[in-house]
Structure formats: structure tokens, C-alpha cells
mmCIF file of N, CA and C in Angstrom:
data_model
loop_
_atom_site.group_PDB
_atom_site.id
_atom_site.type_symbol
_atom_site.label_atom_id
_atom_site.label_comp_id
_atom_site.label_asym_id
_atom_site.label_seq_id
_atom_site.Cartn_x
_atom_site.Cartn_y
_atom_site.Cartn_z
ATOM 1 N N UNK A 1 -103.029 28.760 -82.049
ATOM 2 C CA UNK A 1 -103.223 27.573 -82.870
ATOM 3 C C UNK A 1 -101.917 27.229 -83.573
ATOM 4 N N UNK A 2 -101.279 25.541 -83.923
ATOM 5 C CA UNK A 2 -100.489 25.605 -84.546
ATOM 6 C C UNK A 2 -100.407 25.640 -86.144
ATOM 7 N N UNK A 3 -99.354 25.551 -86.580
ATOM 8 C CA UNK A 3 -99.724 25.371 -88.440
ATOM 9 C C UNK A 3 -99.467 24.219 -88.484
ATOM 10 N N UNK A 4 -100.587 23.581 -89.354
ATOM 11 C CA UNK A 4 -100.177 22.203 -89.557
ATOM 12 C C UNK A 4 -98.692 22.484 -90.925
ATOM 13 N N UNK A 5 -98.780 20.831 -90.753
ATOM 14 C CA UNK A 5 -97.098 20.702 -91.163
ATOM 15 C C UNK A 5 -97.042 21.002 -92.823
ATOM 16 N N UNK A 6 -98.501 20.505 -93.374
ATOM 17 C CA UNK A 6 -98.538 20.874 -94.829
ATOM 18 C C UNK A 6 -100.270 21.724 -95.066
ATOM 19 N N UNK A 7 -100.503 22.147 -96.299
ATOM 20 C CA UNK A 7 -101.808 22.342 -96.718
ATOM 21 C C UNK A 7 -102.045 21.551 -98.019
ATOM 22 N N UNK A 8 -102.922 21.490 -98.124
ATOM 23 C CA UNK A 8 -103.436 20.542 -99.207
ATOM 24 C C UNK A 8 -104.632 21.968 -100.396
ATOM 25 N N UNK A 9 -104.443 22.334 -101.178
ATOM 26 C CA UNK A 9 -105.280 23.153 -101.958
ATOM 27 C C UNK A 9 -105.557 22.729 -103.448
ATOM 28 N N UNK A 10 -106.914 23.079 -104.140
ATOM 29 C CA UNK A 10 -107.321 22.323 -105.016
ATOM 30 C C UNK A 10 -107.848 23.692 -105.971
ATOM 31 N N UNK A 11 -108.012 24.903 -104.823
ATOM 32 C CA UNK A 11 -109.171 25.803 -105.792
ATOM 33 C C UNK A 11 -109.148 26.627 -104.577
ATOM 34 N N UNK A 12 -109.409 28.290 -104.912
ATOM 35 C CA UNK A 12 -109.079 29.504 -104.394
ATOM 36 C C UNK A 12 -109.817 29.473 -103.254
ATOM 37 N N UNK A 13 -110.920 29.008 -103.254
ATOM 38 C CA UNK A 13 -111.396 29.133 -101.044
ATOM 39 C C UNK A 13 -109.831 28.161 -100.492
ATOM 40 N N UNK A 14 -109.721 26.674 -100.640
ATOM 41 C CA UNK A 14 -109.094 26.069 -99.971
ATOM 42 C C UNK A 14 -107.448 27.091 -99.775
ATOM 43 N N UNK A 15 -107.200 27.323 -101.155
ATOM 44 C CA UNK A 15 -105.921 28.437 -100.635
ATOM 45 C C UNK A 15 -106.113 29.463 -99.528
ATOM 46 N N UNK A 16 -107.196 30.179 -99.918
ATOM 47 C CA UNK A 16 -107.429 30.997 -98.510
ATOM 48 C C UNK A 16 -107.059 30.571 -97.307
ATOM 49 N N UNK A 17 -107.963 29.812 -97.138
ATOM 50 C CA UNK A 17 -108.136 29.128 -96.022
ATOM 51 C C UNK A 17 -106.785 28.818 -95.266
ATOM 52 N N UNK A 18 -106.121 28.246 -96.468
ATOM 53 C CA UNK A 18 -104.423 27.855 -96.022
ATOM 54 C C UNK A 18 -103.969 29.221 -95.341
ATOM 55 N N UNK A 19 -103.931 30.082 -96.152
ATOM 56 C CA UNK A 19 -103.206 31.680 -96.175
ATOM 57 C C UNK A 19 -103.967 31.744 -94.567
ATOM 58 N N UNK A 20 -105.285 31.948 -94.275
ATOM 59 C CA UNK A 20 -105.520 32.388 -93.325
ATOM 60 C C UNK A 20 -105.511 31.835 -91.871
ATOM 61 N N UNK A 21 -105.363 30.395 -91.936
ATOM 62 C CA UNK A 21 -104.719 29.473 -91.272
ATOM 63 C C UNK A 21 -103.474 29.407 -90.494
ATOM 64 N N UNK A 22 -102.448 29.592 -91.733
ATOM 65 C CA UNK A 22 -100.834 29.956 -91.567
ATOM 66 C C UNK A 22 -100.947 31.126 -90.607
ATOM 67 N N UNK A 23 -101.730 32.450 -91.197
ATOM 68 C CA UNK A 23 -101.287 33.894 -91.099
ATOM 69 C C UNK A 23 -101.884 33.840 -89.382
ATOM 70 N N UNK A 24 -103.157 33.251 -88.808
ATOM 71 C CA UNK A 24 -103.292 33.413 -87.288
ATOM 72 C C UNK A 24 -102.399 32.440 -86.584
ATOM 73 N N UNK A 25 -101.946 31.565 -87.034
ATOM 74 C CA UNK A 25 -101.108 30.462 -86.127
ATOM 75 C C UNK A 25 -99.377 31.373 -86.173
ATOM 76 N N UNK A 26 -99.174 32.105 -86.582
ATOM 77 C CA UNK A 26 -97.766 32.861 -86.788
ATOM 78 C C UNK A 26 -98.041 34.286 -85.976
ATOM 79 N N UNK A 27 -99.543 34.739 -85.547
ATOM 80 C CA UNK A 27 -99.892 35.458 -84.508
ATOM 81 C C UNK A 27 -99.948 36.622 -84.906
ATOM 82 N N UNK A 28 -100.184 36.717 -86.326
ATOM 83 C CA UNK A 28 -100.350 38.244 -87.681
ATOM 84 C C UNK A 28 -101.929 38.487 -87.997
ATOM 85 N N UNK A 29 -101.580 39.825 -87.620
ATOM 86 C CA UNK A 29 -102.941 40.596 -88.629
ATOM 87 C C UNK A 29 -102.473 40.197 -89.733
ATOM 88 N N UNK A 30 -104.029 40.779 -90.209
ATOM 89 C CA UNK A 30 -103.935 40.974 -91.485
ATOM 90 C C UNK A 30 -102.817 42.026 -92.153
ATOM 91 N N UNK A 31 -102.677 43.160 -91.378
ATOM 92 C CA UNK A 31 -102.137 44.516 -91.521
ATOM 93 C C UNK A 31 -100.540 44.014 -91.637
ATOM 94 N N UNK A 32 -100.377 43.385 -90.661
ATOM 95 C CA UNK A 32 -98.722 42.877 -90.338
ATOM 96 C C UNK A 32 -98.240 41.886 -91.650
ATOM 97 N N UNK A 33 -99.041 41.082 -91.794
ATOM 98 C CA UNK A 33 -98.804 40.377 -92.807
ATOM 99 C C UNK A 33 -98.797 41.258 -94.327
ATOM 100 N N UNK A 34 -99.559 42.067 -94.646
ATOM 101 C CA UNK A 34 -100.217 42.566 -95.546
ATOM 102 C C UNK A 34 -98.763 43.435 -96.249
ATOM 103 N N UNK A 35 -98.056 44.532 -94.789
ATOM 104 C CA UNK A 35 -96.784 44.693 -94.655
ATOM 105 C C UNK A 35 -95.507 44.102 -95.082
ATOM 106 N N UNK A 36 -95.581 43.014 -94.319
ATOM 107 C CA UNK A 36 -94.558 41.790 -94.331
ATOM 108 C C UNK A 36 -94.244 41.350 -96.113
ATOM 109 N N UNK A 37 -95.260 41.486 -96.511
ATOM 110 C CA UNK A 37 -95.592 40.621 -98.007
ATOM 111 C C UNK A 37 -95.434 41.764 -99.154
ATOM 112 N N UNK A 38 -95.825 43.202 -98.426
ATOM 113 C CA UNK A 38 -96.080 44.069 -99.582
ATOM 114 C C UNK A 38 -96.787 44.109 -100.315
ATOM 115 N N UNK A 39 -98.036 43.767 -99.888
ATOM 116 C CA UNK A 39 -99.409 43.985 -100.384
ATOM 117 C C UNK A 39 -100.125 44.666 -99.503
ATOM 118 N N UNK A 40 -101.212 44.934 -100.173
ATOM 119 C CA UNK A 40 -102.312 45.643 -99.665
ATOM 120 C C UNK A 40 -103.210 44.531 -98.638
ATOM 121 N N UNK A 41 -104.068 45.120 -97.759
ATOM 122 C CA UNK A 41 -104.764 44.810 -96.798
ATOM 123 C C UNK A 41 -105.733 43.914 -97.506
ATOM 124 N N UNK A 42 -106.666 44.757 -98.987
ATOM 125 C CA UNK A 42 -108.122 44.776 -99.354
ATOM 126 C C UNK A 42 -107.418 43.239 -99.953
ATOM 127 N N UNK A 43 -105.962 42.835 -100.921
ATOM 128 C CA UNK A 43 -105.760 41.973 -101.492
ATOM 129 C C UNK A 43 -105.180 40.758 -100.375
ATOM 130 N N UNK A 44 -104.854 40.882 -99.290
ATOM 131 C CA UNK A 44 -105.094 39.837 -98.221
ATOM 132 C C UNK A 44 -106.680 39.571 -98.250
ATOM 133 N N UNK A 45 -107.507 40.634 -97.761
ATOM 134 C CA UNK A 45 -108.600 39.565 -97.814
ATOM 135 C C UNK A 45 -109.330 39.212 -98.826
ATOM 136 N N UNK A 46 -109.083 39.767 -99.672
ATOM 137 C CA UNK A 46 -109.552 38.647 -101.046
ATOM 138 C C UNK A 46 -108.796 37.583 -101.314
ATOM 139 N N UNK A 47 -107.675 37.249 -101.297
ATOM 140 C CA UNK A 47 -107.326 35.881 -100.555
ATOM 141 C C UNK A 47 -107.429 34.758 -100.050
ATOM 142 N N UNK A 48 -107.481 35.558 -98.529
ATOM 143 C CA UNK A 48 -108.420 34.733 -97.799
ATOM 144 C C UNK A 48 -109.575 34.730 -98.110
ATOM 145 N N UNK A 49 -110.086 35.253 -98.498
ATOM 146 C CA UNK A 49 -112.024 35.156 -98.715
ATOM 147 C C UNK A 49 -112.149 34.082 -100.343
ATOM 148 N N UNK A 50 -110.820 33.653 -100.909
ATOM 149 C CA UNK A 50 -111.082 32.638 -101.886
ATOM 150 C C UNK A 50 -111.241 33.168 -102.987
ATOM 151 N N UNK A 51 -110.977 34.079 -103.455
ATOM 152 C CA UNK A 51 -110.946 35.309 -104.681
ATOM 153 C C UNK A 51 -110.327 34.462 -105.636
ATOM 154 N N UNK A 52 -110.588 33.935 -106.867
ATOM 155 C CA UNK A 52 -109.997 33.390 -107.936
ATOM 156 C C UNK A 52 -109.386 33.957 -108.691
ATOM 157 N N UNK A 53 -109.524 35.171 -108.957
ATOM 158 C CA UNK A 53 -108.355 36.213 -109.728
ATOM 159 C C UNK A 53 -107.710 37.130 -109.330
ATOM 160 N N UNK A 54 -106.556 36.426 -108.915
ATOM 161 C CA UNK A 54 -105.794 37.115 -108.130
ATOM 162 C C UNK A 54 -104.252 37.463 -109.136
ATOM 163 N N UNK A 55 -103.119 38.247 -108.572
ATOM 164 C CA UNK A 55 -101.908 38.345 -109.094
ATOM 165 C C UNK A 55 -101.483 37.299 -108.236
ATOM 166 N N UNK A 56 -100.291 36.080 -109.089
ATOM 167 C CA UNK A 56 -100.344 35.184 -109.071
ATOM 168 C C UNK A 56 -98.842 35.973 -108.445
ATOM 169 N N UNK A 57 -97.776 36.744 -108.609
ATOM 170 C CA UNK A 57 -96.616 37.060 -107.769
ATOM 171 C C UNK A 57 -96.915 37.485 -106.307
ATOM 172 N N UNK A 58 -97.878 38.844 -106.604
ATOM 173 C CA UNK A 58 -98.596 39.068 -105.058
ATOM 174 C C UNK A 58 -99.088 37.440 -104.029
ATOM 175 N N UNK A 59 -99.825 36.653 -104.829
ATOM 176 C CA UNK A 59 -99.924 35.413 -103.870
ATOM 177 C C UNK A 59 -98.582 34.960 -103.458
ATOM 178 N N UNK A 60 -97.485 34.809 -104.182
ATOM 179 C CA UNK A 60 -96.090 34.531 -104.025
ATOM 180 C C UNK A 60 -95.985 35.094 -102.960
ATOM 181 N N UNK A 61 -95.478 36.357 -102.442
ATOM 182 C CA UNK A 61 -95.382 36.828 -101.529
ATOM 183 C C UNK A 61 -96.061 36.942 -100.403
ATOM 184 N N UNK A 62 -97.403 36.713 -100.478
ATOM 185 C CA UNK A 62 -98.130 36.234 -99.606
ATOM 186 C C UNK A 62 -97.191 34.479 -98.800
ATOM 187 N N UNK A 63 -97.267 34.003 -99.975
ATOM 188 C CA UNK A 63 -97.148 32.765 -99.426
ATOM 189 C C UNK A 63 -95.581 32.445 -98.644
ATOM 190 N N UNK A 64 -94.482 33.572 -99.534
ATOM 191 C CA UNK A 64 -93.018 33.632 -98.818
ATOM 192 C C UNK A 64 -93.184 34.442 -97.317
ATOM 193 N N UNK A 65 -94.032 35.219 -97.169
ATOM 194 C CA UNK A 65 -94.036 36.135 -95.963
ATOM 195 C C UNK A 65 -94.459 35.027 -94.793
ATOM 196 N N UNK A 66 -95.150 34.208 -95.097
ATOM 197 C CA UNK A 66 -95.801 32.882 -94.004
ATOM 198 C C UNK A 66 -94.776 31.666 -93.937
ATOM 199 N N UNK A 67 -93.550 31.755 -95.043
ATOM 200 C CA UNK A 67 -92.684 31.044 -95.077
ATOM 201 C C UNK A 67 -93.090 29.672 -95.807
ATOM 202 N N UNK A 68 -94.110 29.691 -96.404
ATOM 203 C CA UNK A 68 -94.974 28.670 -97.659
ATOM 204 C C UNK A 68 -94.214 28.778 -98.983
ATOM 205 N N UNK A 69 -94.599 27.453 -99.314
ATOM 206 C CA UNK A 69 -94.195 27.179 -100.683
ATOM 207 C C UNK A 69 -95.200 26.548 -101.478
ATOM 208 N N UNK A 70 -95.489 26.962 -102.495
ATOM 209 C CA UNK A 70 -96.236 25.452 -103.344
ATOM 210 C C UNK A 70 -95.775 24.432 -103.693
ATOM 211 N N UNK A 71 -96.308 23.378 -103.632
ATOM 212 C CA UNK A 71 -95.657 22.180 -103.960
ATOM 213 C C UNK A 71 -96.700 21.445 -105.293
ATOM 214 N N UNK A 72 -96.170 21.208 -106.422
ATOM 215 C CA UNK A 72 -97.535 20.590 -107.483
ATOM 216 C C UNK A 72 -96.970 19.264 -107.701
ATOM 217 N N UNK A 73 -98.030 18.738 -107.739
ATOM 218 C CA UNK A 73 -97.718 16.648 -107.871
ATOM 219 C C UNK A 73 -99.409 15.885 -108.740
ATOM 220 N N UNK A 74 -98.962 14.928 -108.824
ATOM 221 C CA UNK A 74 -99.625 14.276 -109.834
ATOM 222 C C UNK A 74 -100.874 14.077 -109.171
ATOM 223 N N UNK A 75 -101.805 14.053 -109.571
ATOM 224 C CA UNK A 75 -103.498 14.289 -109.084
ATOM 225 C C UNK A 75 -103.178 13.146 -108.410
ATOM 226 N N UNK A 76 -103.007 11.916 -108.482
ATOM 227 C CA UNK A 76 -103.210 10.250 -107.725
ATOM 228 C C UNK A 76 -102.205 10.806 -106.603
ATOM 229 N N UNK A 77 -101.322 11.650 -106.540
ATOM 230 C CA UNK A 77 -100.163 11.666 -105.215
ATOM 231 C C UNK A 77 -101.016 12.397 -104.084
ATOM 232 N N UNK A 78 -102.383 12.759 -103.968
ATOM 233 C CA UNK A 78 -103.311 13.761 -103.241
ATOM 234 C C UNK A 78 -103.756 12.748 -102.281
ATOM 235 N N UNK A 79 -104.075 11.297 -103.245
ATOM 236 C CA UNK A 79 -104.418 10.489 -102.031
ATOM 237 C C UNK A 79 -103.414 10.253 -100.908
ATOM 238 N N UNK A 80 -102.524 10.155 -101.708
ATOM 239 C CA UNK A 80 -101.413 9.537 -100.227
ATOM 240 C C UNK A 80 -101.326 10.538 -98.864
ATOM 241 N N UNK A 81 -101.557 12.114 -99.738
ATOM 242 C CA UNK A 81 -100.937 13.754 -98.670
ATOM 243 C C UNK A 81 -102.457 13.586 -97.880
ATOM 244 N N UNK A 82 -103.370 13.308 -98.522
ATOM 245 C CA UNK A 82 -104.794 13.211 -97.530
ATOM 246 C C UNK A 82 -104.511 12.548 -96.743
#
């Protein structure tokens, strides 16, 4: 599958989703990634599974290991990225 070009996230499932999206289109376990990032396995899939309290650096690295960035913009700029 490819990665699309952006993600759009609002609230901790949709991040997942991104994370787990990215992480099969780049052709990674969980394990490889989990590695890659320097986290644990159990905190990939809480993650992906949409876990709302998470360590907000560990997601960092999650998100640098997939080569992601966050991007934050003004609630009305969501319509245009939709």
C-alpha cells in the first residue's frame, strides 16, 4: 500500500490510524518500527489502537522513525487539507 502524501488527525484513534497506515505502507512490523523509534512494542500498539495518554516525545519518535511530522493550523485551514 502507498502512504498517502499527508494525514489529517483530530483525536488519538485518527493518529493511530495515521501511525499504522504510514508503518505498513514503509513494509514494518510493529517490532521493526518499535526498534527503529526506541520504544516498546506494547507502546506501538497503544498507539495505534488510539490510546489518549500517551508520552508525547515517545509519539515524536514514533512519528520521526516513519519520517512524519506534525503540522498544526487554524481549525478553518482543515477544510481546505480535506
Amino acid at each position: 500500500a502507498q502512504r498517502p502524501d499527508f494525514f489529517i488527525w483530530t483525536n488519538a484513534a485518527e493518529l493511530g490510524q495515521a501511525v499504522l497506515v504510514a508503518r505498513e505502507a514503509m513494509g514494518l512490523t510493529r517490532l521493526q518500527l518499535a526498534a527503529s523509534a526506541g520504544v516498546g512494542r506494547k507502546f506501538l500498539w497503544q498507539l495505534e489502537q488510539g490510546k489518549a495518554t500517551l508520552k508525547m516525545d515517545k509519539v515524536m519518535r514514533v512519528l520521526e522513525a516513519l519520517d512524519l511530522m506534525p503540522l498544526i493550523v487554524p481549525r478553518e485551514a482543515l477544510a481546505v487539507l480535506r
